[in-house]
Tab-separated table of C-alpha atoms in Angstrom:
chain	number	residue	atom	x	y	z
F	1	MET	CA	6.211	8.198	-27.576
F	2	THR	CA	2.763	8.344	-25.985
F	3	ARG	CA	0.959	11.620	-26.616
F	4	SER	CA	-1.707	13.244	-24.485
F	5	ARG	CA	-5.233	13.042	-25.838
F	6	PRO	CA	-6.837	16.411	-26.612
F	7	GLY	CA	-8.219	17.734	-23.348
F	8	GLN	CA	-5.543	16.038	-21.243
F	9	GLY	CA	-3.196	18.974	-20.952
F	10	TRP	CA	-3.186	18.539	-17.167
F	11	VAL	CA	-0.998	15.435	-17.605
F	12	ALA	CA	2.006	17.355	-18.951
F	13	LYS	CA	2.835	19.187	-15.725
F	14	THR	CA	5.809	21.537	-15.789
F	15	ILE	CA	8.516	20.098	-13.550
F	16	SER	CA	10.470	22.748	-11.684
F	17	SER	CA	14.227	22.945	-12.165
F	18	ASP	CA	14.785	22.378	-8.419
F	19	VAL	CA	13.193	18.896	-8.579
F	20	PRO	CA	16.018	16.306	-8.220
F	21	PRO	CA	16.743	13.974	-11.178
F	22	GLY	CA	15.282	10.858	-9.546
F	23	LYS	CA	11.988	12.522	-8.692
F	24	ARG	CA	11.877	14.173	-12.132
F	25	GLU	CA	12.268	10.809	-13.884
F	26	LEU	CA	9.527	9.229	-11.739
F	27	ALA	CA	7.172	12.169	-12.381
F	28	LEU	CA	7.675	11.843	-16.140
F	29	ARG	CA	6.865	8.136	-15.936
F	30	ILE	CA	3.696	8.867	-13.950
F	31	GLN	CA	2.707	11.408	-16.601
F	32	GLN	CA	3.229	8.719	-19.231
F	33	LEU	CA	0.977	6.319	-17.300
F	34	CYS	CA	-1.754	8.894	-16.730
F	35	ARG	CA	-2.026	9.565	-20.460
F	36	HIS	CA	-3.662	6.145	-20.739
F	37	LEU	CA	-6.355	6.730	-18.085
F	38	THR	CA	-9.925	6.907	-19.391
F	39	GLY	CA	-12.226	8.428	-16.826
F	40	GLU	CA	-13.213	8.006	-13.218
F	41	SER	CA	-14.323	5.011	-11.205
F	42	GLY	CA	-17.899	3.781	-11.203
F	43	ALA	CA	-20.377	4.613	-13.958
F	44	LYS	CA	-18.109	7.119	-15.702
F	45	LYS	CA	-15.290	4.754	-16.682
F	46	GLY	CA	-14.488	4.889	-20.378
F	47	ILE	CA	-14.244	8.688	-20.696
F	48	LEU	CA	-11.671	9.153	-23.458
F	49	LYS	CA	-10.650	12.656	-22.378
F	50	PRO	CA	-10.949	12.716	-18.571
F	51	THR	CA	-10.255	15.811	-16.546
F	52	GLN	CA	-7.677	15.735	-13.785
F	53	ALA	CA	-10.490	15.437	-11.229
F	54	GLN	CA	-11.969	12.442	-13.064
F	55	ALA	CA	-8.569	10.763	-13.320
F	56	ALA	CA	-7.959	11.327	-9.597
F	57	LYS	CA	-11.317	9.758	-8.809
F	58	ARG	CA	-10.426	6.844	-11.081
F	59	LEU	CA	-7.362	6.267	-8.870
F	60	GLY	CA	-9.144	6.941	-5.574
F	61	ILE	CA	-6.883	9.846	-4.573
F	62	SER	CA	-7.291	13.602	-4.249
F	63	GLU	CA	-6.747	15.888	-7.234
F	64	THR	CA	-4.049	17.746	-5.255
F	65	SER	CA	-2.103	14.532	-4.629
F	66	LEU	CA	-2.272	13.574	-8.307
F	67	SER	CA	-1.022	17.014	-9.309
F	68	ARG	CA	1.943	16.752	-6.921
F	69	PHE	CA	2.845	13.301	-8.270
F	70	LEU	CA	2.783	14.583	-11.845
F	71	SER	CA	4.944	17.613	-11.033
F	72	GLY	CA	7.526	15.685	-9.002
F	73	TYR	CA	6.795	17.349	-5.674
F	74	SER	CA	5.599	14.098	-4.043
F	75	VAL	CA	6.603	10.450	-4.332
F	76	PRO	CA	3.604	8.078	-4.186
F	77	ALA	CA	3.619	4.977	-2.007
F	78	MET	CA	4.490	1.796	-3.915
F	79	GLU	CA	0.953	0.508	-3.387
F	80	LEU	CA	-0.473	3.617	-5.043
F	81	LEU	CA	2.127	3.523	-7.820
F	82	ALA	CA	1.110	-0.076	-8.564
F	83	LEU	CA	-2.534	1.029	-8.675
F	84	ILE	CA	-1.732	3.774	-11.209
F	85	HIS	CA	0.159	1.208	-13.294
F	86	ALA	CA	-2.680	-1.350	-13.143
F	87	SER	CA	-5.359	1.244	-13.967
F	88	ALA	CA	-3.403	2.630	-16.925
F	89	ARG	CA	-2.710	-0.873	-18.225
F	90	GLU	CA	-6.402	-1.805	-17.908
F	91	ASP	CA	-7.543	1.344	-19.732
F	92	ALA	CA	-4.887	1.181	-22.462
F	93	ALA	CA	-5.327	-2.547	-23.194
F	94	SER	CA	-3.100	-3.442	-26.179
F	95	ASP	CA	-1.720	0.126	-26.452
F	96	PHE	CA	0.046	-0.083	-23.077
F	97	PRO	CA	3.867	0.178	-23.382
F	98	ALA	CA	5.478	-3.164	-22.593
F	99	ASP	CA	8.593	-1.533	-21.130
F	100	ILE	CA	6.717	0.031	-18.179
F	101	THR	CA	6.800	-2.666	-15.504
F	102	LEU	CA	6.295	-2.682	-11.753
F	103	ALA	CA	9.989	-3.452	-11.317
F	104	ASP	CA	10.849	-0.373	-13.379
F	105	LEU	CA	8.523	1.783	-11.293
F	106	ARG	CA	9.932	0.379	-8.042
F	107	ASN	CA	13.479	1.251	-9.122
F	108	LEU	CA	12.424	4.757	-10.146
F	109	ARG	CA	10.675	5.245	-6.810
F	110	ASP	CA	13.758	4.083	-4.881
F	111	ARG	CA	15.914	6.604	-6.732
F	112	ALA	CA	13.358	9.356	-6.154
F	113	ASN	CA	13.277	8.644	-2.423
F	114	ALA	CA	17.069	8.596	-2.301
F	115	ASP	CA	17.121	12.060	-3.880
F	116	HIS	CA	14.607	13.231	-1.304
F	117	CYS	CA	16.566	11.925	1.650
F	118	ASP	CA	19.944	13.237	0.445
F	119	SER	CA	18.446	16.676	-0.229
F	120	CYS	CA	16.933	16.833	3.242
F	121	VAL	CA	20.217	15.970	4.931
F	122	THR	CA	22.295	18.325	2.793
F	123	LEU	CA	19.931	21.282	3.099
F	124	ARG	CA	19.590	20.881	6.844
F	125	ALA	CA	23.369	20.781	7.267
F	126	GLU	CA	23.861	23.852	5.072
F	127	LEU	CA	21.071	25.721	6.802
F	128	GLU	CA	22.468	25.019	10.250
F	129	GLN	CA	25.990	26.099	9.266
F	130	LEU	CA	24.851	29.278	7.517
F	131	GLY	CA	22.442	30.131	10.300
F	132	GLU	CA	25.174	29.762	12.902
F	133	ARG	CA	27.567	31.983	10.965
F	134	SER	CA	24.817	34.524	10.362
F	135	ARG	CA	24.048	34.730	14.082
F	136	LYS	CA	27.737	35.267	14.830
F	137	GLY	CA	27.856	38.086	12.282
F	138	SER	CA	30.373	36.438	9.973
F	139	PRO	CA	30.861	38.779	6.989
F	140	GLN	CA	31.828	36.031	4.552
F	141	THR	CA	30.118	32.882	3.279
F	142	PRO	CA	32.341	29.795	3.901
F	143	ALA	CA	33.774	27.788	0.990
F	144	ALA	CA	32.583	24.502	2.498
F	145	VAL	CA	28.976	25.631	2.263
F	146	VAL	CA	28.743	27.595	-0.987
F	147	GLY	CA	30.716	27.537	-4.227
F	148	PRO	CA	33.647	29.670	-5.370
F	149	ALA	CA	31.350	32.119	-7.114
F	150	ASP	CA	29.848	33.051	-3.755
F	151	ILE	CA	33.263	33.399	-2.091
F	152	SER	CA	34.544	35.710	-4.802
F	153	THR	CA	32.230	38.437	-3.571
F	154	GLU	CA	33.891	39.659	-0.373
F	155	GLY	CA	31.579	40.746	2.403
F	156	THR	CA	28.499	38.883	1.048
F	157	HIS	CA	26.099	38.193	3.943
F	158	PRO	CA	24.586	34.677	3.945
F	159	ARG	CA	21.112	35.871	4.959
F	160	SER	CA	19.697	35.479	1.423
F	161	ILE	CA	21.187	31.996	1.163
F	162	VAL	CA	19.660	31.083	4.529
F	163	MET	CA	16.264	32.277	3.301
F	164	ARG	CA	16.564	30.247	0.100
F	165	LEU	CA	17.519	27.106	1.964
F	166	THR	CA	14.725	27.683	4.471
F	167	GLN	CA	12.203	27.819	1.631
F	168	GLN	CA	13.593	24.632	0.119
F	169	LEU	CA	13.514	22.920	3.490
F	170	GLY	CA	9.893	23.998	3.902
F	171	THR	CA	9.092	22.346	0.558
F	172	LEU	CA	10.755	19.120	1.683
F	173	GLU	CA	8.873	19.152	4.964
F	174	ALA	CA	5.607	19.637	3.055
F	175	GLN	CA	6.503	16.567	1.011
F	176	ARG	CA	7.134	14.683	4.242
F	177	ASP	CA	3.661	15.665	5.417
F	178	GLN	CA	2.251	14.359	2.139
F	179	LEU	CA	3.996	11.035	2.743
F	180	GLN	CA	2.517	10.898	6.232
F	181	GLN	CA	-0.949	11.524	4.792
F	182	ARG	CA	-0.488	8.630	2.388
F	183	CYS	CA	0.662	6.504	5.311
F	184	ASP	CA	-2.542	7.447	7.125
F	185	HIS	CA	-4.505	6.536	3.985
F	186	SER	CA	-2.878	3.096	3.974
F	187	GLU	CA	-3.784	2.629	7.630
F	188	ALA	CA	-7.367	3.581	6.832
F	189	GLU	CA	-7.400	1.009	4.032
F	190	ALA	CA	-6.092	-1.623	6.459
F	191	ASP	CA	-8.837	-0.694	8.932
F	192	ARG	CA	-11.418	-1.064	6.166
F	193	LEU	CA	-10.100	-4.517	5.324
F	194	ARG	CA	-10.210	-5.542	8.990
F	195	ALA	CA	-13.817	-4.415	9.234
F	196	GLU	CA	-14.675	-6.293	6.036
F	197	ILE	CA	-13.115	-9.512	7.340
F	198	ALA	CA	-14.848	-9.133	10.698
F	199	GLN	CA	-18.182	-8.647	8.943
F	200	LEU	CA	-17.537	-11.681	6.743
F	201	GLY	CA	-16.688	-13.814	9.781
F	202	SER	CA	-19.809	-12.606	11.560
F	203	ARG	CA	-22.004	-13.511	8.597
F	204	LEU	CA	-20.464	-16.951	8.285
F	205	ALA	CA	-20.857	-17.599	11.992
F	206	SER	CA	-24.478	-16.472	11.867
F	207	ALA	CA	-25.136	-18.747	8.904
F	208	ALA	CA	-23.536	-21.681	10.740
F	209	ALA	CA	-25.595	-21.040	13.859
F	210	ARG	CA	-28.733	-20.739	11.794
F	211	GLY	CA	-27.946	-23.994	10.007
F	212	ALA	CA	-27.484	-25.781	13.339
F	213	GLY	CA	-30.873	-24.493	14.497
F	214	LEU	CA	-32.532	-25.722	11.317
F	215	LYS	CA	-31.138	-29.219	11.878
F	216	SER	CA	-32.295	-29.490	15.502
F	217	ARG	CA	-35.666	-27.784	15.085
F	218	PRO	CA	-36.586	-27.785	11.383
F	219	ALA	CA	-40.234	-26.899	11.918
F	220	ALA	CA	-39.564	-24.050	14.324
F	221	ALA	CA	-36.707	-22.719	12.198
F	222	ALA	CA	-38.832	-22.782	9.054
F	223	ALA	CA	-41.540	-20.811	10.817
F	224	SER	CA	-39.111	-18.127	11.955
F	225	GLN	CA	-36.988	-17.565	8.822
F	226	SER	CA	-37.846	-13.872	8.810
F	227	ASP	CA	-36.481	-13.404	12.329
F	228	PRO	CA	-33.076	-11.756	12.797
F	229	LEU	CA	-30.043	-14.034	12.539
F	230	PRO	CA	-28.663	-15.381	15.840
F	231	VAL	CA	-25.844	-13.502	17.561
F	232	PRO	CA	-22.534	-14.951	16.230
F	233	PRO	CA	-20.684	-17.159	18.728
F	234	SER	CA	-17.041	-16.540	19.601
F	235	ALA	CA	-14.626	-17.208	16.740
F	236	ARG	CA	-12.730	-19.703	18.925
F	237	ASP	CA	-15.870	-21.641	19.907
F	238	ARG	CA	-17.309	-22.243	16.447
F	239	GLN	CA	-17.674	-25.880	15.413
F	240	ARG	CA	-16.142	-27.163	12.202
F	241	THR	CA	-18.796	-26.829	9.471
F	242	ALA	CA	-18.988	-26.304	5.721
F	243	SER	CA	-18.594	-22.589	6.454
F	244	ALA	CA	-14.855	-23.223	6.949
F	245	GLY	CA	-14.520	-23.898	3.238
F	246	ARG	CA	-16.561	-20.845	2.298
F	247	ALA	CA	-14.553	-18.600	4.614
F	248	ALA	CA	-11.296	-19.979	3.213
F	249	GLY	CA	-12.480	-19.380	-0.356
F	250	ASN	CA	-13.429	-15.755	0.327
F	251	ILE	CA	-10.172	-14.921	2.122
F	252	ALA	CA	-8.036	-16.694	-0.500
F	253	ALA	CA	-9.732	-14.756	-3.307
F	254	LYS	CA	-9.299	-11.428	-1.513
F	255	ALA	CA	-5.640	-12.058	-0.595
F	256	GLY	CA	-4.830	-13.254	-4.119
F	257	ALA	CA	-6.392	-10.164	-5.679
F	258	LEU	CA	-4.429	-7.839	-3.371
F	259	GLN	CA	-1.154	-9.624	-4.144
F	260	ARG	CA	-1.723	-9.608	-7.901
F	261	GLY	CA	-2.530	-5.904	-7.687
F	262	GLY	CA	0.815	-5.233	-6.025
F	263	ARG	CA	-0.850	-4.276	-2.714
F	264	GLN	CA	1.547	-6.264	-0.541
F	265	GLY	CA	0.918	-4.165	2.567
F	266	SER	CA	-2.848	-4.608	2.393
F	267	MET	CA	-2.443	-8.337	1.735
F	268	LEU	CA	-0.287	-8.789	4.846
F	269	SER	CA	-2.756	-6.728	6.913
F	270	LEU	CA	-5.515	-9.028	5.699
F	271	LEU	CA	-3.574	-12.141	6.720
F	272	HIS	CA	-2.717	-10.683	10.151
F	273	HIS	CA	-6.382	-9.941	10.799
F	274	THR	CA	-7.443	-13.333	9.431
F	275	VAL	CA	-5.379	-15.302	11.950
F	276	ARG	CA	-7.123	-13.458	14.778
F	277	THR	CA	-10.614	-13.867	13.321
F	278	LEU	CA	-11.083	-17.336	11.864
F	279	SER	CA	-11.426	-20.610	13.741
F	280	HIS	CA	-8.821	-23.384	13.740
F	281	ALA	CA	-10.763	-25.323	11.095
F	282	GLU	CA	-11.091	-22.219	8.871
F	283	ILE	CA	-7.380	-21.368	9.144
F	284	ALA	CA	-6.425	-24.944	8.220
F	285	ALA	CA	-8.906	-24.923	5.331
F	286	LEU	CA	-7.447	-21.629	4.074
F	287	MET	CA	-3.876	-22.967	4.193
F	288	CYS	CA	-4.882	-26.109	2.275
F	289	LEU	CA	-6.835	-24.086	-0.294
F	290	LEU	CA	-3.881	-21.753	-0.944
F	291	ARG	CA	-1.655	-24.797	-1.519
F	292	HIS	CA	-4.231	-26.313	-3.861
F	293	GLN	CA	-4.418	-23.058	-5.843
F	294	GLN	CA	-0.608	-22.915	-6.130
F	295	GLU	CA	-0.535	-19.715	-4.050
F	296	ARG	CA	2.723	-20.771	-2.420
F	297	GLU	CA	3.841	-17.343	-1.220
F	298	LEU	CA	0.461	-16.586	0.368
F	299	ALA	CA	0.402	-19.975	2.089
F	300	ASP	CA	3.946	-19.546	3.438
F	301	ASN	CA	3.146	-16.037	4.712
F	302	LEU	CA	-0.001	-17.272	6.449
F	303	ILE	CA	1.822	-20.186	8.126
F	304	HIS	CA	4.639	-17.937	9.376
F	305	ILE	CA	2.257	-15.256	10.640
F	306	TYR	CA	0.101	-17.812	12.469
F	307	GLY	CA	3.054	-19.682	13.966
F	308	ARG	CA	4.664	-16.452	15.151
F	309	ASP	CA	1.649	-14.503	16.408
F	310	GLN	CA	-0.760	-17.066	17.870
F	311	SER	CA	-0.598	-18.992	21.152
F	312	HIS	CA	1.030	-22.391	21.535
F	313	GLN	CA	-2.376	-24.041	22.013
F	314	ASP	CA	-3.803	-22.421	18.867
F	315	VAL	CA	-0.790	-23.502	16.814
F	316	VAL	CA	-1.122	-27.110	18.025
F	317	GLN	CA	-4.860	-27.122	17.206
F	318	VAL	CA	-4.296	-25.838	13.660
F	319	ALA	CA	-1.422	-28.286	13.140
F	320	LEU	CA	-3.795	-31.110	14.141
F	321	GLU	CA	-6.415	-29.793	11.692
F	322	LEU	CA	-3.793	-29.678	8.917
F	323	HIS	CA	-2.699	-33.244	9.657
F	324	GLU	CA	-6.298	-34.448	9.498
F	325	ARG	CA	-6.735	-32.647	6.166
F	326	GLY	CA	-3.759	-34.465	4.660
F	327	ALA	CA	-1.191	-31.658	4.981
F	328	PRO	CA	1.445	-33.071	7.379
F	329	ASP	CA	4.266	-30.997	5.858
F	330	ASP	CA	2.508	-27.699	6.608
F	331	ALA	CA	1.585	-29.007	10.074
F	332	GLY	CA	5.241	-29.757	10.763
F	333	THR	CA	6.358	-26.372	9.423
F	334	LEU	CA	3.856	-24.587	11.654
F	335	LEU	CA	5.062	-26.477	14.755
F	336	ARG	CA	8.729	-25.819	13.923
F	337	ILE	CA	8.084	-22.077	13.561
F	338	ARG	CA	6.443	-22.015	16.972
F	339	ALA	CA	9.184	-24.108	18.557
F	340	THR	CA	11.917	-21.695	17.419
F	341	LEU	CA	10.386	-18.670	19.164
């Protein structure tokens, strides 16, 4: 059994008795993972006895969120759970337990969320029934709502039970708000990725335009190398240049890293933004590169997204590019996807 390092007492959070079994089991597993963390991100990685604040910074989350995960009051998004797993595995190296896998964490998270949902439904139903009987002045708590021990006390008013359930419902609603905040965090991450891709496309377009100017006017271009780069042309008007290969390489590397890190949502957001940003030649080059690198799932996702989301004319243009690049099967698949819409 993994033990906390001295100074890591914050890992062993006390889990309240009202935390459901599924959430309790997930919290204990997160505690086990966090025992392997060694410091915060940036220059302070490698701290053998990190504080909770340093560990939270290592994971890129708030200290409050980390505390709630460890105590079972919140269930992290799968993307964040995969990040905790990857960070702990990186820090632990050969000491990392082989039995803690992403599949194991996904199953634990599913059970924890099931506990959360069932509790919400049950507590709301009980609260509504008890509240209704309380308003009507019923002197006795019904057997369908509370157990025999409660019924045995004749004349017991359900007000205290209503208050208890209200408090528990408030806790569940706070957890729902936490989930919404994590959802907002994921959206912010997607926005950051979109901005990064847009900036990358702008730089590549500027480089292509600058290269074209150097070819047509080498002397003038050489004399003005310190001038600002030209304004990027429209993504749909760019000519096919060597930049298509560079753009494909950058996007393929980014998408592959996100997928290997278990960040499926961010990877799909990246692909969705890519199909709206890159030119026909760049999209075709990216598809061919993913096939060459044996990234079959990424290539299939990209083809389906492009065939479903882009216009008929765009799909035909990319299919033509794929055919010219020696990928007739992917060209046919792309056309068939479009034809079935």
